Amino acid sequence: MSGQPSCLVQNLSHYIDLTDHDRELLATLERSPRDYSEATEIHSGGDRNRDLYVVKQGWLFSYTDLPDGRRQIVKIHHPGDVIGFPDIAMKHMTTNLRSVEPVTLCPFPKSALETIFTSSPRLSALMLSIALRDQVVFIDLLRVMGRMSAMERVSHFVLDLLARLRITNKDMTDTFRLPLNQSQIADYLGLTNVYISKTFKRLQDDGMLSRDGQQITLTREEELKELVDFEDRYIEMDTSWFPGG
Amino acid sequence: MSGQPSCLVQNLSHYIDLTDHDRELLATLERSPRDYSEATEIHSGGDRNRDLYVVKQGWLFSYTDLPDGRRQIVKIHHPGDVIGFPDIAMKHMTTNLRSVEPVTLCPFPKSALETIFTSSPRLSALMLSIALRDQVVFIDLLRVMGRMSAMERVSHFVLDLLARLRITNKDMTDTFRLPLNQSQIADYLGLTNVYISKTFKRLQDDGMLSRDGQQITLTREEELKELVDFEDRYIEMDTSWFPGG
DNA sequence: CGCCTTCTTGAATATTATCAAAGAACGTGG
DNA sequence: CCACGTTCTTTGATAATATTCAAGAAGGCG
């Protein structure tokens, strides 16, 4: 193995201890990393379904458009994330993938999953768990979109981002960089860019958060969590039932 | 095996040919059916995570409440569905489960899944695919909730139900029974019962559908599909990569 | 028949969208 | 290092969509 650690190994190590066998397996699956510049369309819905990606660097998002141009961003991807899991069940990609800033991705073929599933029960269980955990996260988001006001949606949004960033960065404080513009946030939360602006201002006036360029600080995180009944699904994941290494 | 065909087998057979071994394996999951009367709380969010269920008969739904009483129904369950998949990754149940009408469920322990996963790669792949397909369905729903009007939401809702009912009932026409009341539909679509009533009336006035008690008929299904850019994820599933029987 | 739940309808209200324009921020090239 | 163009954000006025509240109608069930 090279001196540079595999993206996938780095990511999955956050959840369980990987055996040497697992590490080697993952290393062989991974293709060489590839860079994309900012605001680049990496794949489109309807494309024949080939690769999954692990994010090595930078933020991206998956989205779908309606025929009349309305857009829904369905997932924001950070370093360490696996992109494309749900599409495994489909013949074609169901979403478009776009970089927010310059990114580095490690593609690996669908077939790699087969290898994992046949040769490492422990890794299989982890992959499945991550997919199911994501489903719970979608369900939480559905609740947000279905029943929460703009104020609550934005609050949930920043709390969720922070919780996710804390998976890979243990000593993350209450401040983080948010490289999305307000139109993108609007497309994620089902609102308009104008209303995102107004809502952020209100949250700031209420002293819940402060902004400085792309930096966001949650000054009253606990209060925000209570406001939106926030549950951290990233911490809560159950790996206790996994087969041994 | 009994003369009565298992609805799980019926459901799964839609996707792949099941071997006798697979059928027997699945039959064990449905060994201990249990009845619940209508409007019964079957389990609650936060419960220690025990059983999954196969629906043998009747409709149910999974939902979550906000602290102030707002409710979001996140999934409607039909005969043949497996309930509780996403919770496998969590230590506790994340949603509440409630019957709409009298139902028959077959509870089975998480450990039964292990049996499947160790003894039938083909069934395992199918289970995983269904979980991932569900995730795609949630993503579609997110798009509906984030970017669509009440008219479009209701349209998508009835189209989705019909597509699902057609999995287990091939000769389903454009008419089906909808045992949910308008408050429940509202809680599913993130609207109010009043507005559901008004929206159904408008759809009826526009000649898109007709109602007779609980019976709904989609008189212009193709037009509705175009209106909401509907994709049938239940038909589209990719089973080509599965290991052999 | 009478009671209960659900559905319908209308009026008033709230929330968010749309439109338009001005102000900030930022990178680029002169 | 400044001027310019571009994109992003802010703000205000107006409009659309959905909610709330309230009351009456319809339907099922004992």
Coordinates of C-alpha atoms (C1' of nucleotides) in Angstrom, one line a residue:
Chain A
M1 CA 0.0 0.0 0.0
S2 CA 1.1 3.5 -0.7
G3 CA 2.0 6.0 2.0
Q4 CA -1.2 7.9 1.3
P5 CA -4.1 6.3 3.2
S6 CA -7.1 5.3 1.2
C7 CA -10.1 7.7 1.4
L8 CA -12.4 4.9 2.1
V9 CA -10.3 3.5 4.9
Q10 CA -10.1 6.9 6.5
N11 CA -13.8 7.3 6.3
L12 CA -14.9 3.9 7.6
S13 CA -12.3 3.9 10.4
H14 CA -14.5 6.5 12.2
Y15 CA -17.1 3.8 12.8
I16 CA -15.2 0.6 13.5
D17 CA -11.7 -0.7 13.8
L18 CA -10.7 -2.2 10.4
T19 CA -8.6 -5.3 10.2
D20 CA -5.5 -5.4 7.9
H21 CA -7.5 -7.6 5.6
D22 CA -10.3 -5.1 5.3
R23 CA -7.8 -2.3 4.7
E24 CA -6.1 -4.2 1.9
L25 CA -9.5 -5.1 0.4
L26 CA -10.6 -1.5 0.4
A27 CA -7.3 -0.3 -1.0
T28 CA -7.6 -2.5 -4.1
L29 CA -11.1 -1.3 -4.8
E30 CA -10.3 2.3 -4.9
R31 CA -9.3 4.0 -8.2
S32 CA -6.9 6.9 -8.2
P33 CA -8.3 10.2 -6.9
R34 CA -9.5 12.7 -9.4
D35 CA -9.8 16.5 -9.1
Y36 CA -12.7 18.7 -10.3
S37 CA -12.8 22.4 -10.2
E38 CA -15.6 24.4 -8.5
A39 CA -19.1 24.4 -9.8
T40 CA -18.5 21.4 -12.0
E41 CA -21.2 18.9 -13.1
I42 CA -19.7 15.5 -12.2
H43 CA -22.6 13.3 -13.3
S44 CA -26.2 13.7 -14.3
G45 CA -29.4 11.9 -13.5
G46 CA -30.2 9.3 -16.2
D47 CA -26.5 8.5 -16.8
R48 CA -25.8 4.8 -16.9
N49 CA -24.9 3.8 -13.4
R50 CA -21.2 3.2 -13.0
D51 CA -19.2 4.5 -10.1
L52 CA -19.6 5.4 -6.5
Y53 CA -17.3 8.1 -5.1
V54 CA -15.6 8.7 -1.8
V55 CA -15.1 12.4 -1.1
K56 CA -11.5 13.2 -0.3
Q57 CA -11.7 17.0 -0.3
G58 CA -14.3 19.7 -0.8
W59 CA -18.0 20.0 -0.6
L60 CA -20.5 18.9 -3.3
F61 CA -24.2 18.3 -3.6
S62 CA -26.7 16.0 -5.3
Y63 CA -29.8 17.5 -6.7
T64 CA -32.8 17.1 -9.1
D65 CA -34.5 19.6 -11.2
L66 CA -38.2 19.7 -12.1
P67 CA -39.1 20.2 -15.8
D68 CA -39.9 23.9 -15.2
G69 CA -36.6 24.7 -13.5
R70 CA -37.4 24.4 -9.9
R71 CA -34.5 22.7 -8.1
Q72 CA -34.2 20.5 -5.0
I73 CA -30.8 19.7 -3.5
V74 CA -31.2 16.4 -1.8
K75 CA -27.9 15.8 -0.2
I76 CA -24.8 17.8 0.7
H77 CA -21.6 15.8 0.6
H78 CA -18.5 16.4 2.8
P79 CA -15.0 14.8 2.9
G80 CA -15.4 11.2 4.0
D81 CA -18.8 10.7 2.5
V82 CA -19.7 7.9 0.1
I83 CA -21.7 9.3 -2.8
G84 CA -24.2 7.2 -4.9
F85 CA -25.3 4.5 -2.5
P86 CA -29.0 4.7 -3.2
D87 CA -28.4 4.5 -7.0
I88 CA -27.1 0.9 -6.6
A89 CA -30.7 -0.2 -6.6
M90 CA -31.5 1.7 -9.8
K91 CA -30.4 1.2 -13.4
H92 CA -29.7 4.9 -13.9
M93 CA -28.5 7.7 -11.7
T94 CA -31.4 9.4 -10.0
T95 CA -29.7 12.7 -9.2
N96 CA -27.1 15.1 -10.5
L97 CA -23.8 15.7 -8.7
R98 CA -22.2 19.1 -8.6
S99 CA -19.1 20.5 -6.9
V100 CA -19.4 23.5 -4.7
E101 CA -15.7 24.3 -4.6
P102 CA -12.6 22.5 -5.9
V103 CA -12.9 18.8 -4.9
T104 CA -11.0 15.6 -5.0
L105 CA -13.0 12.3 -5.4
C106 CA -12.0 8.7 -5.3
P107 CA -14.2 6.7 -7.7
F108 CA -14.8 3.0 -7.3
P109 CA -16.9 0.7 -9.4
K110 CA -20.2 -0.7 -8.3
S111 CA -18.6 -4.2 -8.7
A112 CA -16.3 -3.3 -5.7
L113 CA -19.3 -3.6 -3.5
E114 CA -19.8 -7.2 -4.6
T115 CA -16.3 -8.0 -3.6
I116 CA -16.9 -6.5 -0.2
F117 CA -20.1 -8.3 0.3
T118 CA -18.7 -11.7 -0.6
S119 CA -15.4 -11.4 1.4
S120 CA -16.0 -9.3 4.5
P121 CA -19.2 -9.7 6.5
R122 CA -18.0 -7.0 8.9
L123 CA -17.5 -4.4 6.1
S124 CA -20.8 -5.4 4.5
A125 CA -22.6 -4.8 7.8
L126 CA -21.0 -1.4 8.0
M127 CA -22.0 -0.4 4.5
L128 CA -25.5 -1.5 5.1
S129 CA -25.7 0.4 8.3
I130 CA -24.5 3.6 6.7
A131 CA -27.1 3.2 4.0
L132 CA -29.8 2.7 6.6
R133 CA -28.5 5.5 8.8
D134 CA -28.8 7.8 5.8
Q135 CA -32.4 6.7 5.4
V136 CA -33.1 7.8 9.0
V137 CA -31.5 11.1 8.2
F138 CA -33.8 11.5 5.2
I139 CA -36.8 10.7 7.3
D140 CA -35.7 13.4 9.8
L141 CA -35.3 15.8 6.9
L142 CA -38.8 14.9 5.7
R143 CA -40.2 16.0 9.0
V144 CA -38.3 19.2 8.8
M145 CA -39.6 20.0 5.3
G146 CA -43.1 18.8 6.0
R147 CA -43.8 20.4 9.3
M148 CA -41.3 23.1 10.1
S149 CA -41.2 26.9 9.5
A150 CA -38.3 28.6 7.6
M151 CA -36.7 29.6 11.0
E152 CA -36.8 26.0 12.1
R153 CA -35.5 24.6 8.8
V154 CA -32.5 26.9 8.8
S155 CA -31.8 26.0 12.4
H156 CA -32.0 22.3 11.7
F157 CA -29.8 22.8 8.7
V158 CA -26.9 24.3 10.5
L159 CA -27.2 21.9 13.4
D160 CA -27.1 18.9 11.0
L161 CA -24.1 20.2 9.2
L162 CA -22.2 20.8 12.4
A163 CA -23.1 17.3 13.7
R164 CA -21.8 15.8 10.4
L165 CA -18.6 17.7 10.4
R166 CA -17.9 16.5 13.9
I167 CA -17.8 12.9 12.8
T168 CA -14.5 13.4 11.0
N169 CA -13.2 16.3 13.1
K170 CA -13.5 15.5 16.8
D171 CA -12.3 18.9 18.0
M172 CA -14.7 20.9 15.9
T173 CA -16.0 23.9 17.9
D174 CA -19.3 25.7 17.4
T175 CA -17.9 27.5 14.3
F176 CA -17.7 26.1 10.8
R177 CA -17.3 27.2 7.3
L178 CA -20.4 27.1 5.1
P179 CA -19.3 27.4 1.4
L180 CA -22.9 27.3 0.0
N181 CA -24.6 30.4 -1.2
Q182 CA -28.1 31.3 -0.1
S183 CA -29.7 30.1 -3.4
Q184 CA -28.2 26.7 -2.8
I185 CA -29.4 26.7 0.8
A186 CA -32.8 27.6 -0.4
D187 CA -32.8 24.8 -2.9
Y188 CA -31.9 22.4 -0.1
L189 CA -34.6 23.7 2.3
G190 CA -37.4 24.2 -0.2
L191 CA -37.4 28.0 0.2
T192 CA -36.2 31.0 -1.8
N193 CA -32.8 32.7 -1.6
V194 CA -34.5 36.0 -0.5
Y195 CA -36.2 34.2 2.4
I196 CA -33.1 32.5 3.4
S197 CA -31.5 35.9 3.8
K198 CA -34.3 37.2 5.9
T199 CA -34.4 34.1 8.0
F200 CA -30.6 34.2 8.7
K201 CA -31.0 37.9 9.7
R202 CA -33.7 37.0 12.1
L203 CA -31.7 34.2 13.7
Q204 CA -28.8 36.6 14.0
D205 CA -31.0 39.3 15.6
D206 CA -32.3 36.7 18.0
G207 CA -28.7 36.0 19.0
M208 CA -28.9 32.3 17.9
L209 CA -25.9 32.5 15.5
S210 CA -23.5 34.9 14.0
R211 CA -21.9 35.2 10.6
D212 CA -18.6 36.4 9.3
G213 CA -18.2 35.7 5.6
Q214 CA -18.6 32.0 5.2
Q215 CA -18.0 31.4 8.9
I216 CA -21.1 30.5 10.9
T217 CA -21.0 30.4 14.7
L218 CA -23.8 28.8 16.7
T219 CA -23.9 30.9 19.8
R220 CA -26.8 29.1 21.4
E221 CA -26.6 25.6 20.1
E222 CA -28.6 24.0 22.9
E223 CA -31.5 26.4 22.4
L224 CA -31.5 25.7 18.7
K225 CA -31.5 22.0 19.3
E226 CA -34.5 22.3 21.5
L227 CA -36.2 24.5 19.0
V228 CA -36.1 21.8 16.3
D229 CA -36.1 18.8 18.5
F230 CA -32.7 17.8 17.1
E231 CA -31.4 14.2 17.2
D232 CA -27.8 13.4 16.3
R233 CA -28.2 10.3 14.1
Y234 CA -24.5 10.3 13.4
I235 CA -23.5 9.6 16.9
E236 CA -26.4 7.3 17.6
M237 CA -25.4 4.6 15.1
D238 CA -25.5 1.1 16.3
T239 CA -22.5 -1.1 15.4
S240 CA -22.8 -3.4 18.3
W241 CA -24.4 -6.3 16.4
F242 CA -21.7 -6.4 13.7
P243 CA -20.0 -9.8 13.1
G244 CA -16.4 -9.9 14.5
G245 CA -13.4 -8.7 12.5
Chain B
M1 CA -46.4 -24.3 3.4
S2 CA -50.1 -23.4 3.6
G3 CA -52.4 -22.9 0.7
Q4 CA -52.5 -19.2 1.4
P5 CA -49.6 -17.5 -0.5
S6 CA -47.4 -15.4 1.7
C7 CA -47.6 -11.7 0.8
L8 CA -43.9 -11.2 1.4
V9 CA -43.2 -13.9 -1.1
Q10 CA -45.7 -12.3 -3.5
N11 CA -44.0 -9.0 -3.0
L12 CA -40.5 -10.2 -3.4
S13 CA -41.4 -12.5 -6.3
H14 CA -42.1 -9.3 -8.3
Y15 CA -38.4 -8.6 -8.4
I16 CA -36.7 -12.0 -8.7
D17 CA -37.5 -15.7 -9.1
L18 CA -37.3 -17.2 -5.6
T19 CA -35.9 -20.7 -5.0
D20 CA -37.8 -23.1 -2.9
H21 CA -35.1 -22.6 -0.2
D22 CA -35.8 -18.8 -0.3
R23 CA -39.5 -19.4 0.0
E24 CA -39.1 -21.6 3.0
L25 CA -36.8 -19.1 4.6
L26 CA -39.3 -16.3 4.1
A27 CA -42.1 -18.5 5.3
T28 CA -40.5 -18.8 8.6
L29 CA -40.7 -15.0 9.0
E30 CA -44.5 -15.2 8.7
R31 CA -45.0 -18.0 11.1
S32 CA -46.5 -16.1 14.0
P33 CA -49.1 -13.6 12.6
R34 CA -50.7 -11.2 15.1
D35 CA -53.8 -9.1 14.7
Y36 CA -54.3 -5.5 15.8
S37 CA -57.5 -3.6 15.6
E38 CA -57.8 -0.3 13.8
A39 CA -56.1 2.9 15.0
T40 CA -53.8 1.0 17.3
E41 CA -50.4 2.1 18.4
I42 CA -48.1 -0.8 17.7
H43 CA -44.8 0.6 18.8
S44 CA -43.4 4.0 19.7
G45 CA -40.3 6.0 18.8
G46 CA -37.6 5.5 21.5
D47 CA -38.6 1.9 22.3
R48 CA -35.7 -0.4 22.6
N49 CA -35.2 -1.8 19.1
R50 CA -36.7 -5.3 18.9
D51 CA -38.7 -6.6 16.0
L52 CA -39.3 -6.0 12.4
Y53 CA -42.6 -6.8 10.8
V54 CA -44.0 -8.1 7.6
V55 CA -47.5 -6.8 6.8
K56 CA -49.9 -9.6 6.0
Q57 CA -53.0 -7.5 5.9
G58 CA -54.2 -3.9 6.2
W59 CA -52.7 -0.5 6.0
L60 CA -50.5 1.2 8.6
F61 CA -48.3 4.2 8.8
S62 CA -45.0 5.3 10.5
Y63 CA -44.9 8.8 11.9
T64 CA -43.1 11.2 14.2
D65 CA -44.5 14.0 16.3
L66 CA -42.9 17.3 17.1
P67 CA -43.0 18.4 20.8
D68 CA -45.8 20.9 20.1
G69 CA -48.0 18.3 18.5
R70 CA -47.4 18.8 14.8
R71 CA -47.2 15.4 13.1
Q72 CA -45.4 14.0 10.1
I73 CA -46.3 10.7 8.6
V74 CA -43.2 9.3 7.0
K75 CA -44.3 6.1 5.4
I76 CA -47.5 4.3 4.6
H77 CA -47.2 0.5 4.8
H78 CA -49.1 -2.0 2.7
P79 CA -49.5 -5.8 2.7
G80 CA -46.1 -7.3 1.7
D81 CA -44.1 -4.5 3.1
V82 CA -41.3 -5.0 5.6
I83 CA -41.5 -2.4 8.4
G84 CA -38.6 -1.2 10.4
F85 CA -35.6 -1.6 8.1
P86 CA -34.0 1.8 8.7
D87 CA -34.1 1.3 12.5
I88 CA -31.6 -1.6 12.2
A89 CA -28.8 1.0 12.2
M90 CA -30.2 2.7 15.3
K91 CA -30.3 1.7 18.9
H92 CA -33.9 2.8 19.3
M93 CA -36.9 3.0 17.1
T94 CA -37.0 6.4 15.3
T95 CA -40.7 6.4 14.5
N96 CA -44.1 5.4 15.8
L97 CA -46.2 2.7 14.1
R98 CA -50.0 2.9 13.9
S99 CA -52.6 0.8 12.2
V100 CA -55.1 2.6 9.9
E101 CA -57.6 -0.4 9.9
P102 CA -57.6 -3.9 11.3
V103 CA -54.2 -5.4 10.4
T104 CA -52.3 -8.6 10.6
L105 CA -48.6 -8.4 11.2
C106 CA -45.8 -11.0 11.3
P107 CA -43.2 -9.8 13.8
F108 CA -39.7 -11.3 13.4
P109 CA -36.5 -10.6 15.3
K110 CA -33.6 -8.7 13.8
S111 CA -31.7 -12.0 14.1
A112 CA -33.8 -13.6 11.4
L113 CA -32.2 -11.1 9.0
E114 CA -28.9 -12.5 10.0
T115 CA -30.1 -16.0 8.9
I116 CA -31.1 -14.6 5.6
F117 CA -27.8 -12.8 5.2
T118 CA -25.7 -15.9 6.0
S119 CA -27.7 -18.4 4.0
S120 CA -29.0 -16.6 0.9
P121 CA -26.8 -14.1 -0.9
R122 CA -29.5 -13.6 -3.4
L123 CA -32.2 -12.7 -0.9
S124 CA -29.6 -10.5 1.0
A125 CA -29.0 -8.6 -2.2
L126 CA -32.7 -8.1 -2.7
M127 CA -33.2 -6.9 0.9
L128 CA -30.4 -4.4 0.5
S129 CA -31.8 -3.3 -2.8
I130 CA -35.2 -2.7 -1.4
A131 CA -33.7 -0.7 1.4
L132 CA -31.8 1.4 -1.1
R133 CA -34.8 1.7 -3.4
D134 CA -36.7 3.0 -0.4
Q135 CA -34.1 5.7 0.0
V136 CA -34.6 6.8 -3.6
V137 CA -38.3 6.9 -2.9
F138 CA -37.6 9.2 0.1
I139 CA -35.5 11.4 -2.1
D140 CA -38.3 11.7 -4.6
L141 CA -40.7 12.6 -1.7
L142 CA -38.3 15.2 -0.5
R143 CA -38.4 16.8 -3.9
V144 CA -42.2 16.7 -3.7
M145 CA -42.3 18.3 -0.3
G146 CA -39.6 20.9 -1.0
R147 CA -40.6 22.2 -4.3
M148 CA -44.2 21.2 -5.2
S149 CA -47.6 22.9 -4.6
A150 CA -50.5 21.2 -2.8
M151 CA -52.0 20.2 -6.1
E152 CA -48.8 18.5 -7.2
R153 CA -48.3 16.9 -3.9
V154 CA -51.7 15.2 -3.8
S155 CA -51.2 14.1 -7.4
H156 CA -47.9 12.5 -6.7
F157 CA -49.3 10.9 -3.6
V158 CA -52.1 9.0 -5.4
L159 CA -49.8 8.1 -8.2
D160 CA -47.2 6.7 -5.8
L161 CA -49.9 4.6 -3.9
L162 CA -51.2 3.2 -7.2
A163 CA -47.7 2.3 -8.4
R164 CA -47.0 0.5 -5.1
L165 CA -50.3 -1.4 -5.0
R166 CA -49.6 -2.6 -8.5
I167 CA -46.4 -4.5 -7.3
T168 CA -48.5 -7.1 -5.5
N169 CA -51.6 -6.8 -7.6
K170 CA -50.8 -7.1 -11.3
D171 CA -54.3 -6.5 -12.5
M172 CA -54.9 -3.4 -10.5
T173 CA -56.8 -0.9 -12.6
D174 CA -56.8 2.9 -12.2
T175 CA -59.1 2.6 -9.2
F176 CA -58.0 1.9 -5.6
R177 CA -59.3 2.1 -2.0
L178 CA -57.7 4.8 0.1
P179 CA -58.5 4.1 3.7
L180 CA -56.7 7.2 5.1
N181 CA -58.7 10.2 6.2
Q182 CA -57.8 13.7 5.1
S183 CA -56.0 14.6 8.3
Q184 CA -53.7 11.7 7.8
I185 CA -53.1 12.6 4.2
A186 CA -52.3 16.1 5.4
D187 CA -49.8 14.8 7.9
Y188 CA -48.1 12.8 5.2
L189 CA -47.9 15.7 2.7
G190 CA -47.1 18.5 5.1
L191 CA -50.4 20.3 4.6
T192 CA -53.7 20.7 6.6
N193 CA -56.8 18.6 6.4
V194 CA -58.8 21.6 5.2
Y195 CA -56.4 22.2 2.3
I196 CA -56.4 18.5 1.3
S197 CA -60.2 18.8 1.0
K198 CA -59.9 21.9 -1.2
T199 CA -57.2 20.4 -3.3
F200 CA -59.0 17.1 -3.9
K201 CA -62.0 19.1 -5.0
R202 CA -60.0 21.1 -7.5
L203 CA -58.4 17.9 -8.9
Q204 CA -61.9 16.5 -9.2
D205 CA -63.2 19.7 -10.9
D206 CA -60.3 19.5 -13.3
G207 CA -61.3 16.0 -14.2
M208 CA -58.1 14.4 -13.0
L209 CA -59.7 12.0 -10.6
S210 CA -63.0 11.0 -9.1
R211 CA -64.0 9.9 -5.7
D212 CA -66.7 7.6 -4.3
G213 CA -66.3 7.0 -0.6
Q214 CA -62.8 5.5 -0.1
Q215 CA -62.5 4.6 -3.8
I216 CA -60.2 6.9 -5.9
T217 CA -60.1 6.7 -9.7
L218 CA -57.4 8.3 -11.6
T219 CA -59.2 9.3 -14.8
R220 CA -56.2 11.0 -16.4
E221 CA -53.2 9.2 -15.0
E222 CA -50.8 10.1 -17.8
E223 CA -51.6 13.8 -17.4
L224 CA -51.0 13.5 -13.7
K225 CA -47.7 11.8 -14.2
E226 CA -46.6 14.5 -16.5
L227 CA -47.7 17.2 -14.0
V228 CA -45.5 15.9 -11.3
D229 CA -42.7 14.3 -13.4
F230 CA -43.5 11.0 -11.9
E231 CA -41.0 8.1 -12.0
D232 CA -42.0 4.6 -11.0
R233 CA -39.1 3.5 -8.8
Y234 CA -40.9 0.2 -8.0
I235 CA -40.7 -1.0 -11.5
E236 CA -37.3 0.5 -12.3
M237 CA -35.3 -1.6 -9.8
D238 CA -32.0 -3.1 -11.0
T239 CA -31.6 -6.7 -10.0
S240 CA -29.2 -7.6 -12.8
W241 CA -26.1 -7.6 -10.6
F242 CA -27.5 -10.1 -8.0
P243 CA -25.7 -13.3 -7.4
G244 CA -27.3 -16.4 -8.9
G245 CA -30.1 -18.4 -7.2
Chain C
dC1 C1' -83.0 8.3 15.4
dG2 C1' -79.0 10.4 17.5
dC3 C1' -74.2 10.6 18.0
dC4 C1' -69.7 10.7 16.4
dT5 C1' -66.2 11.4 13.1
dT6 C1' -65.0 13.2 8.7
dC7 C1' -65.6 16.3 5.0
dT8 C1' -66.8 20.8 3.0
dT9 C1' -67.1 25.7 2.7
dG10 C1' -66.1 30.6 3.6
dA11 C1' -63.8 34.4 5.8
dA12 C1' -59.8 36.3 8.0
dT13 C1' -54.9 35.7 8.7
dA14 C1' -50.0 34.1 8.3
dT15 C1' -46.2 32.7 5.9
dT16 C1' -43.5 32.5 2.1
dA17 C1' -42.8 33.8 -2.8
dT18 C1' -42.0 37.2 -6.4
dC19 C1' -40.2 41.3 -8.2
dA20 C1' -37.2 45.0 -8.3
dA21 C1' -33.4 47.6 -7.0
dA22 C1' -29.6 48.9 -4.2
dG23 C1' -25.5 47.6 -1.5
dA24 C1' -21.5 44.3 -0.4
dA25 C1' -18.0 41.3 -1.5
dC26 C1' -14.7 39.5 -4.4
dG27 C1' -11.7 38.6 -8.2
dT28 C1' -9.5 40.4 -12.4
dG29 C1' -7.1 43.1 -15.3
dG30 C1' -5.3 47.5 -16.3
Chain D
dC1 C1' -3.8 49.5 -6.1
dC2 C1' -7.7 51.1 -8.1
dA3 C1' -11.7 50.4 -11.3
dC4 C1' -14.8 47.3 -13.1
dG5 C1' -17.7 43.4 -13.7
dT6 C1' -19.8 39.7 -11.6
dT7 C1' -22.1 37.3 -8.2
dC8 C1' -24.1 37.3 -3.8
dT9 C1' -26.8 39.5 -0.2
dT10 C1' -30.1 42.7 1.6
dT11 C1' -34.3 45.3 1.7
dG12 C1' -39.0 46.8 0.7
dA13 C1' -43.4 46.4 -1.6
dT14 C1' -46.8 43.4 -3.4
dA15 C1' -48.8 38.8 -4.5
dA16 C1' -49.7 33.9 -4.0
dT17 C1' -50.3 30.0 -1.3
dA18 C1' -51.6 27.7 2.6
dT19 C1' -53.4 28.0 7.6
dT20 C1' -56.6 28.9 11.1
dC21 C1' -61.0 29.3 12.8
dA22 C1' -65.8 28.4 12.7
dA23 C1' -69.9 26.4 11.3
dG24 C1' -72.7 23.4 8.7
dA25 C1' -73.3 18.9 5.8
dA26 C1' -72.6 14.1 5.1
dG27 C1' -72.1 9.6 6.4
dG28 C1' -71.5 5.5 9.4
dC29 C1' -72.9 3.0 13.5
dG30 C1' -75.1 1.6 17.7

